[in-house]
Short mmCIF file of N, CA and C and ligand atoms in Angstrom, two decimals:
data_model
loop_
_atom_site.label_atom_id
_atom_site.label_comp_id
_atom_site.label_asym_id
_atom_site.label_seq_id
_atom_site.Cartn_x
_atom_site.Cartn_y
_atom_site.Cartn_z
N UNK L 6 -10.39 22.92 -3.61
CA UNK L 6 -10.00 22.61 -4.99
C UNK L 6 -10.54 21.24 -5.40
N UNK L 7 -10.89 21.17 -6.66
CA UNK L 7 -11.46 19.94 -7.18
C UNK L 7 -10.44 19.22 -8.06
N UNK L 8 -10.51 17.92 -8.12
CA UNK L 8 -9.61 17.17 -9.01
C UNK L 8 -10.41 16.72 -10.22
N UNK L 9 -10.01 17.18 -11.41
CA UNK L 9 -10.69 16.77 -12.64
C UNK L 9 -9.80 15.81 -13.41
N UNK L 10 -10.43 14.83 -14.01
CA UNK L 10 -9.63 13.79 -14.67
C UNK L 10 -8.75 14.38 -15.77
N UNK L 11 -9.24 15.43 -16.45
CA UNK L 11 -8.44 16.01 -17.55
C UNK L 11 -7.23 16.80 -17.04
N UNK L 12 -7.22 17.11 -15.75
CA UNK L 12 -6.06 17.82 -15.17
C UNK L 12 -4.98 16.87 -14.65
N UNK L 13 -5.26 15.58 -14.71
CA UNK L 13 -4.29 14.63 -14.15
C UNK L 13 -3.11 14.42 -15.08
N UNK L 14 -1.93 14.37 -14.50
CA UNK L 14 -0.72 14.04 -15.27
C UNK L 14 -0.29 12.65 -14.83
N UNK L 15 0.24 11.90 -15.80
CA UNK L 15 0.65 10.53 -15.46
C UNK L 15 1.98 10.55 -14.73
N UNK L 16 2.00 9.90 -13.56
CA UNK L 16 3.24 9.77 -12.81
C UNK L 16 3.85 8.39 -13.12
N UNK L 17 3.03 7.36 -13.05
CA UNK L 17 3.48 6.02 -13.42
C UNK L 17 2.43 5.38 -14.32
N UNK L 18 2.87 4.91 -15.46
CA UNK L 18 1.96 4.29 -16.42
C UNK L 18 1.60 2.88 -15.95
N UNK L 19 0.60 2.32 -16.59
CA UNK L 19 0.19 0.94 -16.28
C UNK L 19 1.39 0.00 -16.45
N UNK L 20 2.15 0.20 -17.52
CA UNK L 20 3.29 -0.66 -17.80
C UNK L 20 4.38 -0.52 -16.72
N UNK L 21 4.67 0.72 -16.34
CA UNK L 21 5.67 0.93 -15.28
C UNK L 21 5.24 0.28 -13.97
N UNK L 22 3.96 0.42 -13.65
CA UNK L 22 3.45 -0.18 -12.41
C UNK L 22 3.59 -1.70 -12.47
N UNK L 23 3.14 -2.27 -13.58
CA UNK L 23 3.16 -3.74 -13.67
C UNK L 23 4.58 -4.30 -13.68
N UNK L 24 5.50 -3.59 -14.33
CA UNK L 24 6.90 -4.05 -14.32
C UNK L 24 7.48 -4.02 -12.92
N UNK L 25 7.16 -2.94 -12.19
CA UNK L 25 7.66 -2.80 -10.82
C UNK L 25 7.09 -3.91 -9.94
N UNK L 26 5.82 -4.22 -10.11
CA UNK L 26 5.19 -5.26 -9.29
C UNK L 26 5.83 -6.62 -9.54
N UNK L 27 6.16 -6.86 -10.80
CA UNK L 27 6.84 -8.12 -11.14
C UNK L 27 8.19 -8.20 -10.42
N UNK L 28 8.93 -7.10 -10.42
CA UNK L 28 10.23 -7.06 -9.71
C UNK L 28 10.05 -7.31 -8.21
N UNK L 29 9.05 -6.63 -7.64
CA UNK L 29 8.79 -6.82 -6.20
C UNK L 29 8.46 -8.28 -5.92
N UNK L 30 7.67 -8.88 -6.78
CA UNK L 30 7.28 -10.28 -6.63
C UNK L 30 8.52 -11.18 -6.60
N UNK L 31 9.45 -10.89 -7.50
CA UNK L 31 10.67 -11.70 -7.56
C UNK L 31 11.49 -11.56 -6.28
N UNK L 32 11.57 -10.31 -5.78
CA UNK L 32 12.30 -10.07 -4.52
C UNK L 32 11.66 -10.84 -3.37
N UNK L 33 10.33 -10.79 -3.32
CA UNK L 33 9.61 -11.46 -2.23
C UNK L 33 9.75 -12.98 -2.34
N UNK L 34 9.70 -13.49 -3.55
CA UNK L 34 9.88 -14.94 -3.74
C UNK L 34 11.25 -15.38 -3.22
N UNK L 35 12.24 -14.54 -3.47
CA UNK L 35 13.59 -14.86 -3.02
C UNK L 35 13.64 -14.84 -1.48
N UNK L 36 13.04 -13.81 -0.88
CA UNK L 36 13.08 -13.68 0.57
C UNK L 36 12.36 -14.84 1.26
N UNK L 37 11.17 -15.17 0.80
CA UNK L 37 10.38 -16.19 1.51
C UNK L 37 10.82 -17.62 1.17
N UNK L 38 11.47 -17.78 0.04
CA UNK L 38 12.08 -19.06 -0.31
C UNK L 38 11.11 -20.25 -0.12
N UNK L 39 9.89 -20.10 -0.58
CA UNK L 39 8.93 -21.20 -0.55
C UNK L 39 8.14 -21.36 0.74
N UNK L 40 8.46 -20.51 1.75
CA UNK L 40 7.69 -20.60 3.01
C UNK L 40 6.31 -19.98 2.88
N UNK L 41 5.36 -20.52 3.62
CA UNK L 41 3.99 -20.01 3.56
C UNK L 41 3.89 -18.55 4.04
N UNK L 42 3.02 -17.80 3.38
CA UNK L 42 2.84 -16.38 3.70
C UNK L 42 1.36 -16.04 3.86
N UNK L 43 1.08 -15.18 4.84
CA UNK L 43 -0.24 -14.57 4.95
C UNK L 43 -0.12 -13.15 4.41
N UNK L 44 -0.74 -12.90 3.27
CA UNK L 44 -0.69 -11.57 2.65
C UNK L 44 -1.90 -10.78 3.13
N UNK L 45 -1.63 -9.66 3.79
CA UNK L 45 -2.73 -8.86 4.34
C UNK L 45 -2.89 -7.58 3.55
N UNK L 46 -3.99 -7.49 2.85
CA UNK L 46 -4.28 -6.33 2.01
C UNK L 46 -5.03 -5.28 2.82
N UNK L 47 -4.51 -4.06 2.82
CA UNK L 47 -5.16 -2.98 3.56
C UNK L 47 -6.14 -2.26 2.63
N UNK L 48 -7.41 -2.53 2.87
CA UNK L 48 -8.47 -1.91 2.05
C UNK L 48 -8.66 -0.46 2.44
N UNK L 49 -9.13 0.40 1.53
CA UNK L 49 -9.49 -0.02 0.19
C UNK L 49 -8.33 0.15 -0.78
N UNK L 50 -7.43 1.10 -0.47
CA UNK L 50 -6.45 1.55 -1.44
C UNK L 50 -5.54 0.48 -2.03
N UNK L 51 -5.18 -0.53 -1.23
CA UNK L 51 -4.17 -1.48 -1.69
C UNK L 51 -4.75 -2.64 -2.50
N UNK L 52 -6.04 -2.61 -2.75
CA UNK L 52 -6.66 -3.81 -3.34
C UNK L 52 -6.10 -4.16 -4.72
N UNK L 53 -5.88 -3.17 -5.57
CA UNK L 53 -5.37 -3.46 -6.93
C UNK L 53 -3.93 -3.98 -6.85
N UNK L 54 -3.14 -3.29 -6.05
CA UNK L 54 -1.73 -3.67 -5.88
C UNK L 54 -1.62 -5.07 -5.30
N UNK L 55 -2.36 -5.34 -4.24
CA UNK L 55 -2.26 -6.65 -3.57
C UNK L 55 -2.62 -7.77 -4.54
N UNK L 56 -3.67 -7.56 -5.30
CA UNK L 56 -4.14 -8.62 -6.20
C UNK L 56 -3.14 -8.85 -7.33
N UNK L 57 -2.56 -7.79 -7.86
CA UNK L 57 -1.55 -7.97 -8.90
C UNK L 57 -0.26 -8.56 -8.33
N UNK L 58 0.11 -8.13 -7.13
CA UNK L 58 1.36 -8.62 -6.52
C UNK L 58 1.29 -10.12 -6.21
N UNK L 59 0.22 -10.56 -5.60
CA UNK L 59 0.18 -11.98 -5.19
C UNK L 59 0.19 -12.93 -6.39
N UNK L 60 -0.20 -12.43 -7.56
CA UNK L 60 -0.16 -13.29 -8.76
C UNK L 60 1.27 -13.65 -9.14
N UNK L 61 2.24 -12.86 -8.64
CA UNK L 61 3.65 -13.15 -8.93
C UNK L 61 4.31 -13.98 -7.84
N UNK L 62 3.60 -14.25 -6.76
CA UNK L 62 4.22 -14.97 -5.64
C UNK L 62 4.00 -16.47 -5.80
N UNK L 63 5.04 -17.22 -5.50
CA UNK L 63 4.98 -18.66 -5.82
C UNK L 63 4.99 -19.57 -4.60
N UNK L 64 4.86 -18.99 -3.39
CA UNK L 64 4.83 -19.83 -2.18
C UNK L 64 3.36 -20.12 -1.82
N UNK L 65 3.11 -21.08 -0.90
CA UNK L 65 1.74 -21.25 -0.42
C UNK L 65 1.31 -19.94 0.25
N UNK L 66 0.16 -19.44 -0.10
CA UNK L 66 -0.20 -18.09 0.33
C UNK L 66 -1.69 -18.01 0.66
N UNK L 67 -1.99 -17.30 1.74
CA UNK L 67 -3.38 -17.00 2.07
C UNK L 67 -3.55 -15.50 2.06
N UNK L 68 -4.70 -15.04 1.64
CA UNK L 68 -4.96 -13.60 1.63
C UNK L 68 -5.96 -13.22 2.70
N UNK L 69 -5.66 -12.13 3.38
CA UNK L 69 -6.60 -11.55 4.34
C UNK L 69 -6.81 -10.09 3.95
N UNK L 70 -7.96 -9.57 4.34
CA UNK L 70 -8.28 -8.18 4.01
C UNK L 70 -8.69 -7.46 5.28
N UNK L 71 -8.04 -6.35 5.54
CA UNK L 71 -8.47 -5.53 6.68
C UNK L 71 -8.81 -4.15 6.14
N UNK L 72 -9.59 -3.40 6.89
CA UNK L 72 -9.97 -2.09 6.39
C UNK L 72 -9.66 -1.02 7.42
N UNK L 73 -8.79 -0.12 7.02
CA UNK L 73 -8.43 1.01 7.87
C UNK L 73 -8.78 2.28 7.13
N UNK L 74 -8.93 3.36 7.87
CA UNK L 74 -9.01 4.64 7.18
C UNK L 74 -8.30 5.68 8.02
N UNK L 75 -7.54 6.52 7.37
CA UNK L 75 -6.85 7.57 8.10
C UNK L 75 -7.05 8.90 7.40
N UNK L 76 -7.28 8.84 6.08
CA UNK L 76 -7.41 10.09 5.36
C UNK L 76 -8.71 10.76 5.71
N UNK L 77 -8.64 12.03 6.03
CA UNK L 77 -9.84 12.80 6.32
C UNK L 77 -10.54 13.08 5.00
N UNK L 78 -10.67 14.32 4.67
CA UNK L 78 -11.28 14.64 3.38
C UNK L 78 -10.23 15.33 2.53
N UNK L 79 -10.38 15.19 1.24
CA UNK L 79 -9.50 15.88 0.31
C UNK L 79 -8.07 15.40 0.41
N UNK L 80 -7.14 16.33 0.54
CA UNK L 80 -5.72 16.02 0.40
C UNK L 80 -4.99 15.75 1.71
N UNK L 81 -5.64 15.99 2.85
CA UNK L 81 -4.84 15.91 4.07
C UNK L 81 -5.32 14.81 5.00
N UNK L 82 -4.36 14.19 5.64
CA UNK L 82 -4.65 13.09 6.54
C UNK L 82 -5.30 13.63 7.82
N UNK L 83 -6.17 12.82 8.40
CA UNK L 83 -6.81 13.23 9.65
C UNK L 83 -5.82 13.10 10.81
N UNK L 84 -4.73 12.35 10.58
CA UNK L 84 -3.74 12.12 11.63
C UNK L 84 -4.17 11.05 12.61
N UNK L 85 -5.31 10.46 12.36
CA UNK L 85 -5.84 9.44 13.26
C UNK L 85 -6.21 8.21 12.42
N UNK L 86 -5.81 7.03 12.89
CA UNK L 86 -6.09 5.82 12.12
C UNK L 86 -7.35 5.15 12.68
N UNK L 87 -8.32 4.88 11.82
CA UNK L 87 -9.52 4.16 12.24
C UNK L 87 -9.43 2.72 11.77
N UNK L 88 -9.58 1.79 12.70
CA UNK L 88 -9.65 0.38 12.32
C UNK L 88 -11.11 0.06 12.04
N UNK L 89 -11.49 0.09 10.78
CA UNK L 89 -12.88 -0.17 10.42
C UNK L 89 -13.19 -1.65 10.58
N UNK L 90 -12.24 -2.49 10.11
CA UNK L 90 -12.39 -3.94 10.27
C UNK L 90 -10.99 -4.55 10.29
N UNK L 91 -10.61 -5.07 11.43
CA UNK L 91 -9.25 -5.60 11.55
C UNK L 91 -9.29 -7.03 12.07
N UNK L 92 -10.34 -7.76 11.68
CA UNK L 92 -10.44 -9.16 12.12
C UNK L 92 -9.47 -10.02 11.30
N UNK L 93 -8.65 -10.77 12.03
CA UNK L 93 -7.60 -11.57 11.40
C UNK L 93 -7.58 -12.96 12.04
N UNK L 94 -7.10 -13.97 11.30
CA UNK L 94 -6.96 -15.29 11.93
C UNK L 94 -5.75 -15.28 12.88
N UNK L 95 -5.49 -16.42 13.51
CA UNK L 95 -4.33 -16.55 14.39
C UNK L 95 -3.05 -16.49 13.54
N UNK L 96 -2.24 -15.48 13.77
CA UNK L 96 -1.03 -15.31 12.95
C UNK L 96 0.24 -15.65 13.72
N UNK L 97 0.07 -16.26 14.87
CA UNK L 97 1.26 -16.67 15.64
C UNK L 97 2.09 -17.66 14.83
N UNK L 98 3.38 -17.39 14.75
CA UNK L 98 4.28 -18.29 14.03
C UNK L 98 4.22 -18.18 12.52
N UNK L 99 3.43 -17.24 12.00
CA UNK L 99 3.27 -17.12 10.54
C UNK L 99 4.14 -16.01 9.97
N UNK L 100 4.41 -16.12 8.67
CA UNK L 100 5.04 -15.02 7.94
C UNK L 100 3.93 -14.10 7.45
N UNK L 101 3.99 -12.86 7.90
CA UNK L 101 2.93 -11.90 7.56
C UNK L 101 3.50 -10.83 6.63
N UNK L 102 2.81 -10.61 5.54
CA UNK L 102 3.22 -9.57 4.59
C UNK L 102 2.07 -8.56 4.48
N UNK L 103 2.30 -7.37 5.01
CA UNK L 103 1.26 -6.33 4.94
C UNK L 103 1.43 -5.57 3.62
N UNK L 104 0.35 -5.45 2.90
CA UNK L 104 0.41 -4.81 1.57
C UNK L 104 -0.40 -3.52 1.57
N UNK L 105 0.28 -2.41 1.32
CA UNK L 105 -0.34 -1.08 1.35
C UNK L 105 -0.14 -0.37 0.01
N UNK L 106 -0.98 0.61 -0.24
CA UNK L 106 -0.83 1.40 -1.47
C UNK L 106 0.27 2.44 -1.33
N UNK L 107 0.29 3.14 -0.19
CA UNK L 107 1.23 4.25 -0.04
C UNK L 107 1.53 4.46 1.45
N UNK L 108 2.77 4.81 1.74
CA UNK L 108 3.10 5.28 3.10
C UNK L 108 3.33 6.77 2.98
N UNK L 109 2.57 7.52 3.74
CA UNK L 109 2.64 8.98 3.69
C UNK L 109 3.25 9.45 5.02
N UNK L 110 2.43 9.78 6.01
CA UNK L 110 2.98 10.15 7.31
C UNK L 110 3.60 8.92 8.00
N UNK L 111 3.10 7.74 7.66
CA UNK L 111 3.56 6.52 8.32
C UNK L 111 2.70 6.13 9.51
N UNK L 112 1.68 6.93 9.79
CA UNK L 112 0.83 6.63 10.96
C UNK L 112 0.08 5.31 10.80
N UNK L 113 -0.41 5.06 9.59
CA UNK L 113 -1.13 3.81 9.34
C UNK L 113 -0.19 2.62 9.48
N UNK L 114 0.99 2.74 8.90
CA UNK L 114 1.96 1.65 8.96
C UNK L 114 2.37 1.38 10.40
N UNK L 115 2.57 2.44 11.15
CA UNK L 115 2.98 2.30 12.55
C UNK L 115 1.88 1.63 13.35
N UNK L 116 0.65 2.08 13.13
CA UNK L 116 -0.50 1.48 13.79
C UNK L 116 -0.54 -0.03 13.52
N UNK L 117 -0.34 -0.40 12.27
CA UNK L 117 -0.44 -1.82 11.90
C UNK L 117 0.70 -2.65 12.46
N UNK L 118 1.90 -2.12 12.42
CA UNK L 118 3.05 -2.86 12.95
C UNK L 118 2.87 -3.04 14.47
N UNK L 119 2.42 -1.98 15.15
CA UNK L 119 2.16 -2.09 16.60
C UNK L 119 1.05 -3.11 16.88
N UNK L 120 0.01 -3.07 16.06
CA UNK L 120 -1.10 -4.00 16.23
C UNK L 120 -0.61 -5.45 16.11
N UNK L 121 0.23 -5.70 15.13
CA UNK L 121 0.77 -7.05 14.93
C UNK L 121 1.60 -7.48 16.14
N UNK L 122 2.50 -6.57 16.56
CA UNK L 122 3.38 -6.93 17.68
C UNK L 122 2.61 -7.16 18.97
N UNK L 123 1.53 -6.39 19.18
CA UNK L 123 0.74 -6.54 20.41
C UNK L 123 -0.09 -7.81 20.40
N UNK L 124 -0.52 -8.25 19.22
CA UNK L 124 -1.49 -9.35 19.16
C UNK L 124 -0.91 -10.70 18.79
N UNK L 125 0.23 -10.69 18.10
CA UNK L 125 0.77 -11.96 17.60
C UNK L 125 2.28 -12.02 17.76
N UNK L 126 2.77 -13.25 17.93
CA UNK L 126 4.21 -13.48 17.81
C UNK L 126 4.40 -14.13 16.44
N UNK L 127 4.51 -13.30 15.45
CA UNK L 127 4.62 -13.83 14.08
C UNK L 127 6.04 -14.36 13.86
N UNK L 128 6.21 -15.16 12.83
CA UNK L 128 7.57 -15.58 12.47
C UNK L 128 8.28 -14.39 11.85
N UNK L 129 7.56 -13.65 10.99
CA UNK L 129 8.10 -12.42 10.42
C UNK L 129 6.93 -11.51 10.06
N UNK L 130 7.16 -10.20 10.16
CA UNK L 130 6.16 -9.24 9.70
C UNK L 130 6.87 -8.25 8.80
N UNK L 131 6.49 -8.26 7.53
CA UNK L 131 7.11 -7.36 6.55
C UNK L 131 6.05 -6.43 5.99
N UNK L 132 6.51 -5.25 5.63
CA UNK L 132 5.59 -4.22 5.14
C UNK L 132 5.98 -3.88 3.70
N UNK L 133 5.04 -4.03 2.80
CA UNK L 133 5.31 -3.75 1.38
C UNK L 133 4.33 -2.70 0.88
N UNK L 134 4.86 -1.58 0.41
CA UNK L 134 4.00 -0.50 -0.07
C UNK L 134 4.36 -0.17 -1.51
N UNK L 135 3.37 0.04 -2.34
CA UNK L 135 3.67 0.38 -3.74
C UNK L 135 4.39 1.72 -3.80
N UNK L 136 3.89 2.70 -3.05
CA UNK L 136 4.49 4.04 -3.09
C UNK L 136 5.01 4.41 -1.71
N UNK L 137 6.06 5.23 -1.71
CA UNK L 137 6.64 5.70 -0.46
C UNK L 137 6.89 7.21 -0.58
N UNK L 138 6.10 7.97 0.18
CA UNK L 138 6.27 9.44 0.20
C UNK L 138 7.16 9.77 1.39
N UNK L 139 8.47 9.52 1.24
CA UNK L 139 9.37 9.62 2.39
C UNK L 139 9.38 11.03 3.01
N UNK L 140 9.22 12.05 2.16
CA UNK L 140 9.31 13.43 2.67
C UNK L 140 8.19 13.80 3.64
N UNK L 141 7.07 13.07 3.62
CA UNK L 141 5.95 13.42 4.50
C UNK L 141 5.94 12.67 5.82
N UNK L 142 6.97 11.88 6.05
CA UNK L 142 6.96 10.99 7.20
C UNK L 142 6.90 11.72 8.54
N UNK L 143 6.02 11.23 9.44
CA UNK L 143 5.94 11.77 10.81
C UNK L 143 6.26 10.70 11.84
N UNK L 144 6.66 9.51 11.37
CA UNK L 144 7.03 8.42 12.28
C UNK L 144 8.36 7.86 11.78
N UNK L 145 8.93 6.92 12.53
CA UNK L 145 10.22 6.38 12.08
C UNK L 145 10.06 5.08 11.28
N UNK L 146 8.86 4.88 10.74
CA UNK L 146 8.57 3.65 9.99
C UNK L 146 9.13 3.70 8.57
N UNK L 147 9.77 2.62 8.15
CA UNK L 147 10.20 2.48 6.77
C UNK L 147 9.64 1.17 6.22
N UNK L 148 9.17 1.15 4.99
CA UNK L 148 8.68 -0.12 4.44
C UNK L 148 9.85 -1.08 4.18
N UNK L 149 9.61 -2.37 4.36
CA UNK L 149 10.65 -3.35 4.03
C UNK L 149 10.82 -3.45 2.52
N UNK L 150 9.71 -3.27 1.81
CA UNK L 150 9.72 -3.30 0.35
C UNK L 150 8.85 -2.16 -0.14
N UNK L 151 9.30 -1.46 -1.18
CA UNK L 151 8.40 -0.49 -1.82
C UNK L 151 8.69 -0.42 -3.31
N UNK L 152 7.69 0.05 -4.03
CA UNK L 152 7.81 0.12 -5.49
C UNK L 152 8.51 1.39 -5.94
N UNK L 153 7.90 2.53 -5.65
CA UNK L 153 8.42 3.82 -6.11
C UNK L 153 8.44 4.81 -4.95
N UNK L 154 9.52 5.59 -4.89
CA UNK L 154 9.52 6.73 -3.96
C UNK L 154 8.95 7.93 -4.72
N UNK L 155 8.07 8.69 -4.07
CA UNK L 155 7.53 9.88 -4.73
C UNK L 155 7.72 11.09 -3.82
N UNK L 156 7.72 12.28 -4.41
CA UNK L 156 7.81 13.46 -3.54
C UNK L 156 6.41 13.84 -3.06
N UNK L 157 6.30 15.00 -2.45
CA UNK L 157 5.05 15.32 -1.76
C UNK L 157 3.94 15.73 -2.72
N UNK L 158 3.52 14.78 -3.56
CA UNK L 158 2.41 15.02 -4.49
C UNK L 158 1.20 14.25 -3.99
N UNK L 159 0.02 14.77 -4.28
CA UNK L 159 -1.17 13.99 -4.00
C UNK L 159 -1.48 13.18 -5.26
N UNK L 160 -1.48 11.86 -5.10
CA UNK L 160 -1.63 11.00 -6.28
C UNK L 160 -2.96 10.23 -6.22
N UNK L 161 -3.44 9.90 -7.40
CA UNK L 161 -4.67 9.10 -7.50
C UNK L 161 -4.48 8.01 -8.55
N UNK L 162 -5.35 7.02 -8.49
CA UNK L 162 -5.34 5.94 -9.48
C UNK L 162 -4.74 4.68 -8.92
N UNK L 163 -5.06 3.57 -9.57
CA UNK L 163 -4.56 2.27 -9.17
C UNK L 163 -4.79 2.03 -7.67
N UNK L 164 -5.99 2.34 -7.24
CA UNK L 164 -6.37 2.11 -5.85
C UNK L 164 -6.43 3.37 -5.01
N UNK L 165 -5.61 4.35 -5.39
CA UNK L 165 -5.56 5.59 -4.60
C UNK L 165 -6.70 6.52 -5.03
N UNK L 166 -7.30 7.17 -4.04
CA UNK L 166 -8.51 7.93 -4.36
C UNK L 166 -8.40 9.40 -3.98
N UNK L 167 -9.26 10.17 -4.61
CA UNK L 167 -9.55 11.52 -4.13
C UNK L 167 -11.04 11.53 -3.81
N UNK L 168 -11.37 11.64 -2.53
CA UNK L 168 -12.76 11.58 -2.06
C UNK L 168 -13.51 10.38 -2.65
N UNK L 169 -12.82 9.25 -2.72
CA UNK L 169 -13.46 8.01 -3.17
C UNK L 169 -13.37 7.76 -4.66
N UNK L 170 -13.00 8.78 -5.44
CA UNK L 170 -12.95 8.63 -6.90
C UNK L 170 -11.54 8.26 -7.38
N UNK L 171 -11.49 7.78 -8.60
CA UNK L 171 -10.26 7.52 -9.38
C UNK L 171 -9.49 6.27 -8.98
N UNK L 172 -10.02 5.47 -8.07
CA UNK L 172 -9.31 4.23 -7.73
C UNK L 172 -9.16 3.33 -8.95
N UNK L 173 -10.13 3.41 -9.86
CA UNK L 173 -10.20 2.48 -10.99
C UNK L 173 -9.25 2.82 -12.14
N UNK L 174 -8.50 3.93 -12.07
CA UNK L 174 -7.56 4.25 -13.14
C UNK L 174 -6.45 3.22 -13.17
N UNK L 175 -5.97 2.89 -14.38
CA UNK L 175 -4.91 1.89 -14.48
C UNK L 175 -3.54 2.48 -14.26
N UNK L 176 -3.46 3.82 -14.30
CA UNK L 176 -2.18 4.49 -14.07
C UNK L 176 -2.26 5.26 -12.76
N UNK L 177 -1.12 5.77 -12.31
CA UNK L 177 -1.11 6.66 -11.14
C UNK L 177 -0.83 8.07 -11.64
N UNK L 178 -1.73 8.97 -11.27
CA UNK L 178 -1.60 10.35 -11.75
C UNK L 178 -1.56 11.33 -10.60
N UNK L 179 -1.22 12.57 -10.93
CA UNK L 179 -1.20 13.62 -9.92
C UNK L 179 -1.75 14.89 -10.55
N UNK L 180 -2.11 15.81 -9.70
CA UNK L 180 -2.62 17.08 -10.20
C UNK L 180 -1.41 17.97 -10.44
N UNK L 181 -1.18 18.29 -11.69
CA UNK L 181 0.04 19.05 -12.05
C UNK L 181 -0.10 20.52 -11.79
N UNK L 182 0.95 21.10 -11.25
CA UNK L 182 0.98 22.55 -11.08
C UNK L 182 1.91 23.07 -12.16
N UNK L 183 1.38 23.93 -12.99
CA UNK L 183 2.20 24.46 -14.09
C UNK L 183 3.09 25.59 -13.60
P1 IMP C 6 -0.38 7.59 6.34
O1 IMP C 6 -1.04 6.95 7.51
O2 IMP C 6 -0.30 9.08 6.47
O3 IMP C 6 0.96 6.99 5.99
O4 IMP C 6 -1.32 7.44 5.11
C1 IMP C 6 -1.65 6.28 4.60
C2 IMP C 6 -2.96 6.36 3.84
O5 IMP C 6 -3.31 7.68 3.39
C3 IMP C 6 -2.78 5.55 2.59
O6 IMP C 6 -3.09 4.21 2.81
C4 IMP C 6 -3.73 6.23 1.63
O7 IMP C 6 -5.00 5.65 1.74
C5 IMP C 6 -3.80 7.67 2.07
N1 IMP C 6 -2.95 8.54 1.22
C6 IMP C 6 -1.75 9.08 1.53
N2 IMP C 6 -1.25 9.81 0.53
C7 IMP C 6 -2.17 9.75 -0.47
C8 IMP C 6 -2.22 10.31 -1.80
O8 IMP C 6 -1.32 11.00 -2.31
N3 IMP C 6 -3.32 10.00 -2.52
C9 IMP C 6 -4.34 9.23 -2.03
N4 IMP C 6 -4.33 8.69 -0.80
C10 IMP C 6 -3.25 8.95 -0.02
MG1 MG C 7 -4.81 3.25 2.28
#
């Protein structure tokens, strides 16, 4: 099946997304209370979210970018996480905030949390995902912060892709079944 832009239905508008990000920013500001944070953006999907989110954060902050891939082709996950580029500075003693677009099976999140625990003794490691597809979970991972819970829909836009396309949409859409 192919995804056509005219078949997309809006799940979250640009305004809904931006309002939610502002709320998340306020929550994070409260939690970190001015302490320095290393914000780690998981490329490619989280790039729009991470960039909009950090604009609301008011503590000293550094950004890092890592690149993972787990999605196979089309709508289904390969079930295997590939670390395409996971080079990071020394994060021992640091507050680490991992920023993701979506948690689906949770395999990517689990991989990242395990990677952090194996490699660093951070001061804190928190996971923030814009979307949480709780119904698809195959691990016991829960995000510390998330924007919206969604049911088992395949979504695109605002960083999320279908075969590489539609990341640039300002809204999040899904393929509607009538
Ligand atoms: P997980 O490892 O199964 O939790 O999947 C995480 C990754 O799969 C996300 O970072 C996304 O890149 C991708 N993904 C999961 N669900 C969707 C979706 O509905 N649309 C687009 N990408 C998705
Ligand atoms: Mg992703």
